[in-house]
Short mmCIF file of C-alpha atoms and ligand atoms in Angstrom, two decimals:
data_model
loop_
_atom_site.label_atom_id
_atom_site.label_comp_id
_atom_site.label_asym_id
_atom_site.label_seq_id
_atom_site.Cartn_x
_atom_site.Cartn_y
_atom_site.Cartn_z
CA MET J 17 0.00 0.00 0.00
CA ILE J 18 1.23 3.50 -0.85
CA ARG J 19 1.01 5.79 2.15
CA ALA J 20 0.89 9.61 2.06
CA ALA J 21 3.70 11.17 4.08
CA ILE J 22 3.87 14.79 5.17
CA THR J 23 7.29 15.83 3.83
CA ALA J 24 7.30 19.59 4.50
CA VAL J 25 5.36 22.23 6.41
CA GLY J 26 4.86 25.97 5.89
CA GLY J 27 2.86 28.50 7.86
CA TYR J 28 1.92 32.12 8.11
CA VAL J 29 0.40 34.49 10.65
CA PRO J 30 -0.04 38.22 10.00
CA ASP J 31 2.33 40.61 11.75
CA PHE J 32 -0.36 42.60 13.54
CA VAL J 33 -0.89 41.37 17.11
CA MET J 34 -4.15 42.14 18.90
CA THR J 35 -3.87 41.52 22.64
CA ASN J 36 -6.75 40.89 25.03
CA ASP J 37 -6.19 44.33 26.55
CA GLU J 38 -6.44 45.90 23.10
CA LEU J 39 -9.78 44.16 22.48
CA ALA J 40 -11.08 45.31 25.85
CA LYS J 41 -10.80 48.89 24.62
CA PHE J 42 -13.72 48.46 22.22
CA VAL J 43 -15.76 45.52 23.51
CA ASP J 44 -16.93 44.72 27.05
CA THR J 45 -14.39 42.06 28.04
CA ASN J 46 -11.14 41.71 29.93
CA ASP J 47 -7.87 39.78 29.86
CA GLU J 48 -8.74 37.73 32.94
CA TRP J 49 -12.04 36.43 31.45
CA ILE J 50 -10.54 35.56 28.06
CA THR J 51 -7.45 33.90 29.53
CA SER J 52 -9.27 31.82 32.13
CA ARG J 53 -12.15 30.76 29.82
CA THR J 54 -10.16 30.07 26.66
CA GLY J 55 -6.39 30.25 27.20
CA ILE J 56 -6.03 33.00 24.59
CA LYS J 57 -3.72 35.96 25.29
CA GLU J 58 -3.45 37.45 21.81
CA ARG J 59 -4.33 36.77 18.17
CA ARG J 60 -3.04 37.91 14.76
CA ILE J 61 -5.14 40.05 12.43
CA LEU J 62 -4.60 40.55 8.70
CA ASN J 63 -5.37 44.26 8.72
CA ILE J 64 -3.78 45.25 5.41
CA PRO J 65 -6.46 46.51 2.99
CA GLY J 66 -6.79 44.34 -0.11
CA LYS J 67 -5.02 41.35 1.44
CA ALA J 68 -6.98 38.12 1.69
CA THR J 69 -6.73 34.48 2.68
CA SER J 70 -4.79 33.54 -0.48
CA ASP J 71 -2.08 36.11 0.30
CA MET J 72 -1.32 34.46 3.63
CA MET J 73 -0.98 31.05 2.01
CA VAL J 74 1.32 32.29 -0.76
CA PHE J 75 3.89 32.83 2.02
CA ALA J 76 3.19 29.43 3.58
CA VAL J 77 3.40 27.48 0.32
CA GLU J 78 6.54 29.29 -0.80
CA GLU J 79 8.21 28.46 2.53
CA LEU J 80 7.22 24.82 2.15
CA LEU J 81 8.52 24.59 -1.44
CA LYS J 82 11.82 26.16 -0.42
CA LYS J 83 12.25 23.74 2.49
CA ARG J 84 11.58 20.75 0.22
CA GLY J 85 13.71 22.09 -2.62
CA ILE J 86 11.00 21.92 -5.28
CA THR J 87 9.14 24.53 -7.34
CA ALA J 88 5.48 25.42 -7.79
CA LEU J 89 5.58 23.64 -11.15
CA ASP J 90 6.04 20.32 -9.31
CA ILE J 91 2.67 20.57 -7.54
CA ASP J 92 -0.08 18.25 -8.86
CA LEU J 93 -2.97 19.30 -6.64
CA LEU J 94 -3.64 21.99 -4.02
CA ILE J 95 -6.59 21.66 -1.61
CA VAL J 96 -7.61 24.51 0.68
CA GLY J 97 -9.68 23.96 3.82
CA THR J 98 -11.27 27.32 4.59
CA ILE J 99 -14.55 29.10 5.27
CA THR J 100 -13.12 32.51 4.48
CA GLY J 101 -11.95 32.11 0.91
CA ASP J 102 -11.10 35.23 -1.06
CA TYR J 103 -14.39 34.96 -2.97
CA ILE J 104 -17.53 32.81 -2.99
CA PHE J 105 -15.99 31.70 -6.30
CA PRO J 106 -13.50 31.13 -7.84
CA SER J 107 -11.85 28.94 -5.27
CA THR J 108 -8.97 30.20 -3.17
CA SER J 109 -7.02 27.21 -4.46
CA ASN J 110 -7.30 28.64 -7.98
CA VAL J 111 -6.10 32.04 -6.73
CA ILE J 112 -3.13 30.61 -4.80
CA CYS J 113 -2.06 28.42 -7.74
CA ASP J 114 -2.12 31.49 -10.00
CA LYS J 115 -0.18 33.67 -7.54
CA ILE J 116 2.58 31.10 -6.98
CA GLY J 117 2.74 29.95 -10.61
CA ALA J 118 1.56 26.37 -10.01
CA LYS J 119 0.71 25.95 -13.67
CA ASN J 120 0.56 22.15 -13.60
CA ALA J 121 -1.76 21.95 -10.60
CA TRP J 122 -5.50 21.89 -10.16
CA GLY J 123 -7.34 22.33 -6.91
CA TYR J 124 -10.41 23.19 -4.93
CA ASP J 125 -11.63 24.54 -1.62
CA LEU J 126 -13.23 22.42 1.06
CA SER J 127 -15.65 23.83 3.63
CA ALA J 128 -15.66 22.10 7.01
CA ALA J 129 -15.02 25.07 9.33
CA CYS J 130 -12.64 24.11 12.16
CA SER J 131 -12.29 20.58 10.74
CA GLY J 132 -11.32 21.98 7.33
CA PHE J 133 -7.69 20.95 7.57
CA ILE J 134 -8.29 17.37 8.71
CA TYR J 135 -11.04 16.87 6.13
CA ALA J 136 -8.67 18.24 3.44
CA LEU J 137 -5.77 16.14 4.69
CA ALA J 138 -7.85 12.95 4.53
CA THR J 139 -8.98 13.93 1.02
CA GLY J 140 -5.49 14.78 -0.24
CA THR J 141 -4.20 11.49 1.16
CA GLN J 142 -6.50 9.56 -1.20
CA PHE J 143 -4.83 11.02 -4.28
CA ILE J 144 -1.42 9.83 -3.06
CA GLU J 145 -2.62 6.42 -1.88
CA THR J 146 -4.20 5.62 -5.25
CA GLY J 147 -0.87 6.36 -6.92
CA ARG J 148 -2.40 9.07 -9.11
CA TYR J 149 -0.35 11.98 -7.78
CA LYS J 150 3.10 12.50 -6.29
CA LYS J 151 2.84 16.00 -4.78
CA VAL J 152 -0.31 17.26 -3.12
CA ILE J 153 -0.45 20.42 -1.02
CA VAL J 154 -3.05 20.57 1.74
CA ILE J 155 -3.84 23.90 3.36
CA GLY J 156 -5.89 24.94 6.39
CA VAL J 157 -6.37 28.69 6.73
CA ASP J 158 -8.86 31.34 7.73
CA LYS J 159 -9.10 35.10 7.84
CA MET J 160 -11.72 35.10 10.59
CA SER J 161 -11.44 38.87 11.07
CA ALA J 162 -13.32 39.21 7.75
CA ILE J 163 -16.47 37.65 9.26
CA LEU J 164 -16.27 38.79 12.89
CA ASN J 165 -18.48 41.37 14.54
CA TYR J 166 -16.10 43.29 16.80
CA GLU J 167 -19.10 44.40 18.88
CA ASP J 168 -19.97 40.76 19.75
CA ARG J 169 -17.81 39.67 22.68
CA ALA J 170 -19.09 36.10 22.41
CA THR J 171 -17.16 35.61 19.16
CA CYS J 172 -14.63 38.37 18.49
CA VAL J 173 -12.38 37.49 21.43
CA ILE J 174 -11.93 33.90 20.29
CA PHE J 175 -10.89 34.00 16.67
CA GLY J 176 -7.77 35.09 14.77
CA ASP J 177 -6.20 34.93 11.30
CA GLY J 178 -3.58 32.53 9.95
CA GLY J 179 -2.92 29.04 8.69
CA GLY J 180 -0.49 26.61 7.20
CA ALA J 181 0.28 24.14 4.45
CA VAL J 182 1.71 20.63 4.25
CA LEU J 183 3.15 18.70 1.32
CA LEU J 184 1.99 15.11 0.84
CA GLU J 185 4.20 12.69 -1.09
CA PRO J 186 4.29 8.89 -1.41
CA SER J 187 5.97 7.52 1.68
CA GLU J 188 9.19 5.56 1.24
CA ASP J 189 8.57 3.50 4.37
CA GLU J 190 5.88 2.87 6.96
CA THR J 191 5.50 6.57 7.84
CA GLY J 192 2.62 8.79 6.71
CA ILE J 193 -1.11 9.08 7.29
CA GLN J 194 -2.12 5.80 8.96
CA ASP J 195 -5.82 6.24 9.59
CA PHE J 196 -8.59 8.78 9.98
CA ILE J 197 -12.10 8.94 11.42
CA LEU J 198 -14.22 11.83 10.18
CA LYS J 199 -17.77 12.67 11.22
CA SER J 200 -20.46 15.29 10.73
CA ASP J 201 -23.89 16.23 12.04
CA GLY J 202 -25.70 18.91 10.06
CA SER J 203 -28.16 19.63 12.87
CA GLY J 204 -25.25 21.49 14.47
CA ARG J 205 -25.71 24.24 11.86
CA ASN J 206 -28.13 25.91 14.28
CA TYR J 207 -25.40 26.71 16.82
CA LEU J 208 -22.41 27.98 14.83
CA TYR J 209 -22.96 29.67 11.51
CA GLN J 210 -22.77 32.68 9.20
CA VAL J 211 -26.32 32.92 7.91
CA ALA J 212 -26.08 35.58 5.18
CA GLY J 213 -24.06 35.78 1.99
CA GLY J 214 -24.91 32.36 0.53
CA SER J 215 -27.90 31.14 -1.46
CA PHE J 216 -30.10 30.88 1.64
CA MET J 217 -29.87 34.61 2.31
CA PRO J 218 -28.09 36.52 -0.47
CA PRO J 219 -26.58 39.86 0.59
CA SER J 220 -29.10 42.68 0.99
CA LYS J 221 -29.29 46.04 2.72
CA GLU J 222 -31.26 44.36 5.49
CA SER J 223 -28.81 41.49 5.95
CA VAL J 224 -25.96 43.96 6.30
CA GLU J 225 -27.87 46.21 8.70
CA LYS J 226 -28.75 43.21 10.87
CA LYS J 227 -25.09 42.11 10.85
CA LEU J 228 -25.99 38.70 9.47
CA HIS J 229 -22.74 38.36 7.54
CA TYR J 230 -20.88 37.71 10.76
CA VAL J 231 -20.19 34.51 12.67
CA HIS J 232 -22.80 33.61 15.24
CA GLN J 233 -22.04 31.05 17.93
CA GLU J 234 -23.99 29.64 20.85
CA GLY J 235 -20.83 29.07 22.79
CA GLN J 236 -22.03 26.80 25.57
CA THR J 237 -23.86 24.41 23.24
CA VAL J 238 -20.88 24.20 20.90
CA PHE J 239 -18.61 23.72 23.90
CA LYS J 240 -20.63 20.76 25.18
CA HIS J 241 -20.62 19.02 21.79
CA ALA J 242 -16.93 19.78 21.24
CA VAL J 243 -15.81 18.39 24.60
CA VAL J 244 -17.64 15.11 24.09
CA ASN J 245 -17.07 14.53 20.39
CA MET J 246 -13.42 15.58 20.07
CA ALA J 247 -12.52 13.47 23.08
CA GLU J 248 -14.55 10.46 21.87
CA VAL J 249 -13.21 10.43 18.32
CA SER J 250 -9.63 10.80 19.57
CA ALA J 251 -10.09 7.85 21.92
CA GLU J 252 -11.77 5.93 19.09
CA ILE J 253 -8.85 6.28 16.69
CA MET J 254 -6.56 4.98 19.44
CA SER J 255 -8.69 1.93 20.26
CA LYS J 256 -9.33 1.18 16.57
CA ASN J 257 -5.57 1.01 15.99
CA ASN J 258 -4.57 -0.51 19.34
CA LEU J 259 -2.62 2.59 20.33
CA THR J 260 -1.92 3.13 24.01
CA ALA J 261 -1.18 6.49 25.59
CA ASP J 262 2.51 5.50 25.57
CA ASP J 263 2.36 4.97 21.79
CA VAL J 264 1.07 8.51 21.15
CA THR J 265 3.92 11.00 20.93
CA TYR J 266 1.79 14.15 20.67
CA LEU J 267 -1.83 15.24 20.43
CA LEU J 268 -2.39 18.25 18.14
CA PRO J 269 -5.88 19.41 19.09
CA HIS J 270 -7.84 22.11 17.27
CA GLN J 271 -7.18 25.28 19.24
CA ALA J 272 -10.72 26.39 20.09
CA ASN J 273 -10.48 26.44 23.84
CA LYS J 274 -7.80 25.09 26.14
CA ARG J 275 -10.48 23.38 28.27
CA ILE J 276 -11.69 21.35 25.25
CA CYS J 277 -8.08 20.36 24.48
CA GLU J 278 -7.50 19.27 28.08
CA ALA J 279 -10.68 17.17 28.10
CA THR J 280 -9.50 15.44 24.91
CA ALA J 281 -6.03 14.72 26.30
CA ASN J 282 -7.58 13.37 29.53
CA ARG J 283 -9.93 11.06 27.64
CA MET J 284 -6.93 9.72 25.70
CA GLY J 285 -5.00 9.20 28.93
CA LEU J 286 -2.23 11.56 27.83
CA SER J 287 -0.08 13.63 30.16
CA SER J 288 -0.21 17.37 29.57
CA ASP J 289 3.30 17.48 28.06
CA LYS J 290 2.00 15.43 25.12
CA MET J 291 -0.66 18.04 24.27
CA LEU J 292 0.69 20.71 21.92
CA MET J 293 -0.81 24.19 22.27
CA ASN J 294 -0.33 27.65 20.79
CA ILE J 295 -3.80 29.09 21.42
CA GLU J 296 -2.30 31.73 23.70
CA ARG J 297 -0.57 33.38 20.72
CA TYR J 298 -2.96 32.87 17.81
CA GLY J 299 -6.44 32.22 19.25
CA ASN J 300 -8.75 30.07 17.15
CA THR J 301 -7.80 30.36 13.47
CA THR J 302 -10.54 27.84 12.49
CA ALA J 303 -9.05 25.62 9.72
CA GLY J 304 -5.65 27.14 10.46
CA THR J 305 -5.03 25.82 13.96
CA ILE J 306 -3.68 22.32 13.28
CA PRO J 307 -1.29 23.29 10.45
CA LEU J 308 -0.07 26.15 12.65
CA LEU J 309 0.67 23.61 15.40
CA LEU J 310 2.60 21.48 12.88
CA TRP J 311 4.51 24.57 11.76
CA ASP J 312 5.31 25.78 15.28
CA TYR J 313 6.34 22.37 16.64
CA GLU J 314 7.95 20.83 13.53
CA LYS J 315 11.43 21.05 15.08
CA LEU J 316 10.29 18.81 17.90
CA PHE J 317 9.12 15.92 15.73
CA LYS J 318 11.19 12.83 15.00
CA LYS J 319 10.72 10.23 12.30
CA GLY J 320 8.26 7.60 13.51
CA ASP J 321 6.51 9.85 16.06
CA ASN J 322 2.81 9.10 16.34
CA LEU J 323 0.78 12.31 16.09
CA ILE J 324 -2.97 12.46 16.62
CA LEU J 325 -4.63 15.46 14.95
CA SER J 326 -8.13 16.18 16.27
CA ALA J 327 -10.73 18.82 15.53
CA PHE J 328 -14.31 19.84 16.17
CA GLY J 329 -16.16 22.70 14.54
CA GLY J 330 -19.05 24.25 12.68
CA GLY J 331 -21.36 21.91 10.83
CA PHE J 332 -20.94 20.15 13.19
CA THR J 333 -17.84 18.49 11.79
CA TRP J 334 -15.22 16.56 13.71
CA GLY J 335 -12.62 13.84 13.51
CA SER J 336 -9.14 12.53 14.19
CA ILE J 337 -6.18 11.57 12.04
CA TRP J 338 -3.24 9.37 13.02
CA VAL J 339 0.00 10.47 11.37
CA LYS J 340 3.31 8.65 11.66
CA TRP J 341 5.78 11.50 11.18
CA ALA J 342 8.16 11.07 8.25
CA TYR J 343 11.29 13.07 9.08
CA ASP J 344 13.39 14.56 11.83
CA GLY J 345 12.36 18.17 12.38
CA SER J 346 15.92 19.40 12.22
CA LYS J 347 16.28 18.39 8.55
CA THR J 348 13.77 20.87 7.24
CA GLY J 349 13.14 22.83 10.43
CA LYS J 350 12.63 26.56 10.41
O1 UT7 F 14 -13.76 26.29 17.02
C1 UT7 F 14 -15.03 25.90 16.64
C2 UT7 F 14 -15.87 25.43 17.71
N1 UT7 F 14 -15.99 26.40 18.75
C3 UT7 F 14 -15.74 26.06 20.00
O2 UT7 F 14 -15.34 24.96 20.25
C4 UT7 F 14 -16.05 27.08 21.07
C5 UT7 F 14 -16.82 26.43 22.16
N2 UT7 F 14 -17.26 27.37 23.18
C6 UT7 F 14 -16.40 27.96 24.04
O3 UT7 F 14 -15.20 27.82 23.95
C7 UT7 F 14 -16.98 28.75 25.17
O4 UT7 F 14 -18.36 28.50 25.23
C8 UT7 F 14 -16.74 30.29 25.04
C9 UT7 F 14 -15.27 30.61 25.25
C10 UT7 F 14 -17.20 30.78 23.70
C11 UT7 F 14 -17.54 31.01 26.12
O5 UT7 F 14 -17.16 30.51 27.40
P1 UT7 F 14 -18.26 30.04 28.45
O6 UT7 F 14 -17.52 29.61 29.64
O7 UT7 F 14 -19.13 29.02 27.77
O8 UT7 F 14 -19.05 31.38 28.72
P2 UT7 F 14 -20.61 31.66 28.61
O9 UT7 F 14 -21.00 31.89 27.21
O10 UT7 F 14 -21.35 30.63 29.39
O11 UT7 F 14 -20.74 33.02 29.41
C12 UT7 F 14 -20.45 33.10 30.82
C13 UT7 F 14 -20.52 34.54 31.24
C14 UT7 F 14 -21.82 35.23 30.80
O12 UT7 F 14 -22.17 36.18 31.80
P3 UT7 F 14 -23.28 35.83 32.91
O13 UT7 F 14 -24.54 35.56 32.15
O14 UT7 F 14 -22.76 34.64 33.65
O15 UT7 F 14 -23.31 37.07 33.75
C15 UT7 F 14 -21.43 35.98 29.56
O16 UT7 F 14 -22.24 37.09 29.29
O17 UT7 F 14 -19.47 35.30 30.64
C16 UT7 F 14 -20.01 36.40 29.89
N3 UT7 F 14 -19.16 36.61 28.73
C17 UT7 F 14 -18.10 37.39 28.72
N4 UT7 F 14 -17.53 38.15 29.67
C18 UT7 F 14 -16.41 38.83 29.37
C19 UT7 F 14 -19.31 36.05 27.50
N5 UT7 F 14 -18.31 36.45 26.69
C20 UT7 F 14 -17.54 37.29 27.44
C21 UT7 F 14 -16.37 38.02 27.16
N6 UT7 F 14 -15.84 38.77 28.14
N7 UT7 F 14 -15.76 37.99 25.96
#
């Protein structure tokens, strides 16, 4: 069987840092509440006019290509997990491929909110495993600031901008994506959504006035579902593959809330040092969180490490992926 190995990682976060104290100047919140309830201290915002999701990922993909020593012309396929693409259409994949000169590639966007990266990674893996393609780029990214209401403290304190990209290639050994479990439940659409802008409610004066183009979240309901489902699916991928807590090198949980991540690690029987976090610096970048963890912690990883990537998000969508890491971080480390 051909396995899909992650052979390089790139990432990008905007330069502009918005701290909790900064947010508290224009919305009724405070650093103590945000830190204790979520673990977030600051987030990055892409505040340059005219710059969009694709622009962030041009940096990430170019970093990845440089690390791997290949060019954009080598890419076969580029899949983007995002809910904040540059346009409704064309796809952000098309835009990125044009901007980087990936003239031999095709691609598409995939909408699964916070699970966008793991859905896209599972999808990209299929094209390698069938033997059809040799170089597939999988991206998870969001510019959440584009759809946030900065008067709504229930959402604007949580999210940030950024994301990352991985290169998938046929594995030369037993490393690579080993297994995945992906799930969805569309009844969750009532608790985390952006109602206007699509075919259900096309943009109108009224939809703009009522601020319906922004993210709406019923935090507690989403929290309850996230805690249970992310923990369960992470335990499930372990039991399905006979992995013990000792076998798992690191858990890379979607960075929505440190309490959800802790519940997942507990359910898996992992000690806290095996749970990788960066929520304090970036907040919740939706599809961007897991690739940003890979990017931040790449140096730490060794060939053969067992990583469990887990996410829960809008849809509802959720799942876990077991990756056997393919290289020592120092080889291509930042
Ligand atoms: O990533 C995709 C999936 N999303 C998630 O997984 C997010 C899941 N949800 C959460 O992480 C949490 O529900 C939140 C962080 C969004 C909210 O935390 P919470 O502990 O569930 O707070 P809450 O909504 O129950 O609100 C508790 C209190 C309320 O005040 P009262 O009624 O107790 O007086 C809120 O009005 O905190 C208040 N509150 C705030 N206070 C200061 C809500 N937001 C804020 C805020 N600053 N930003």
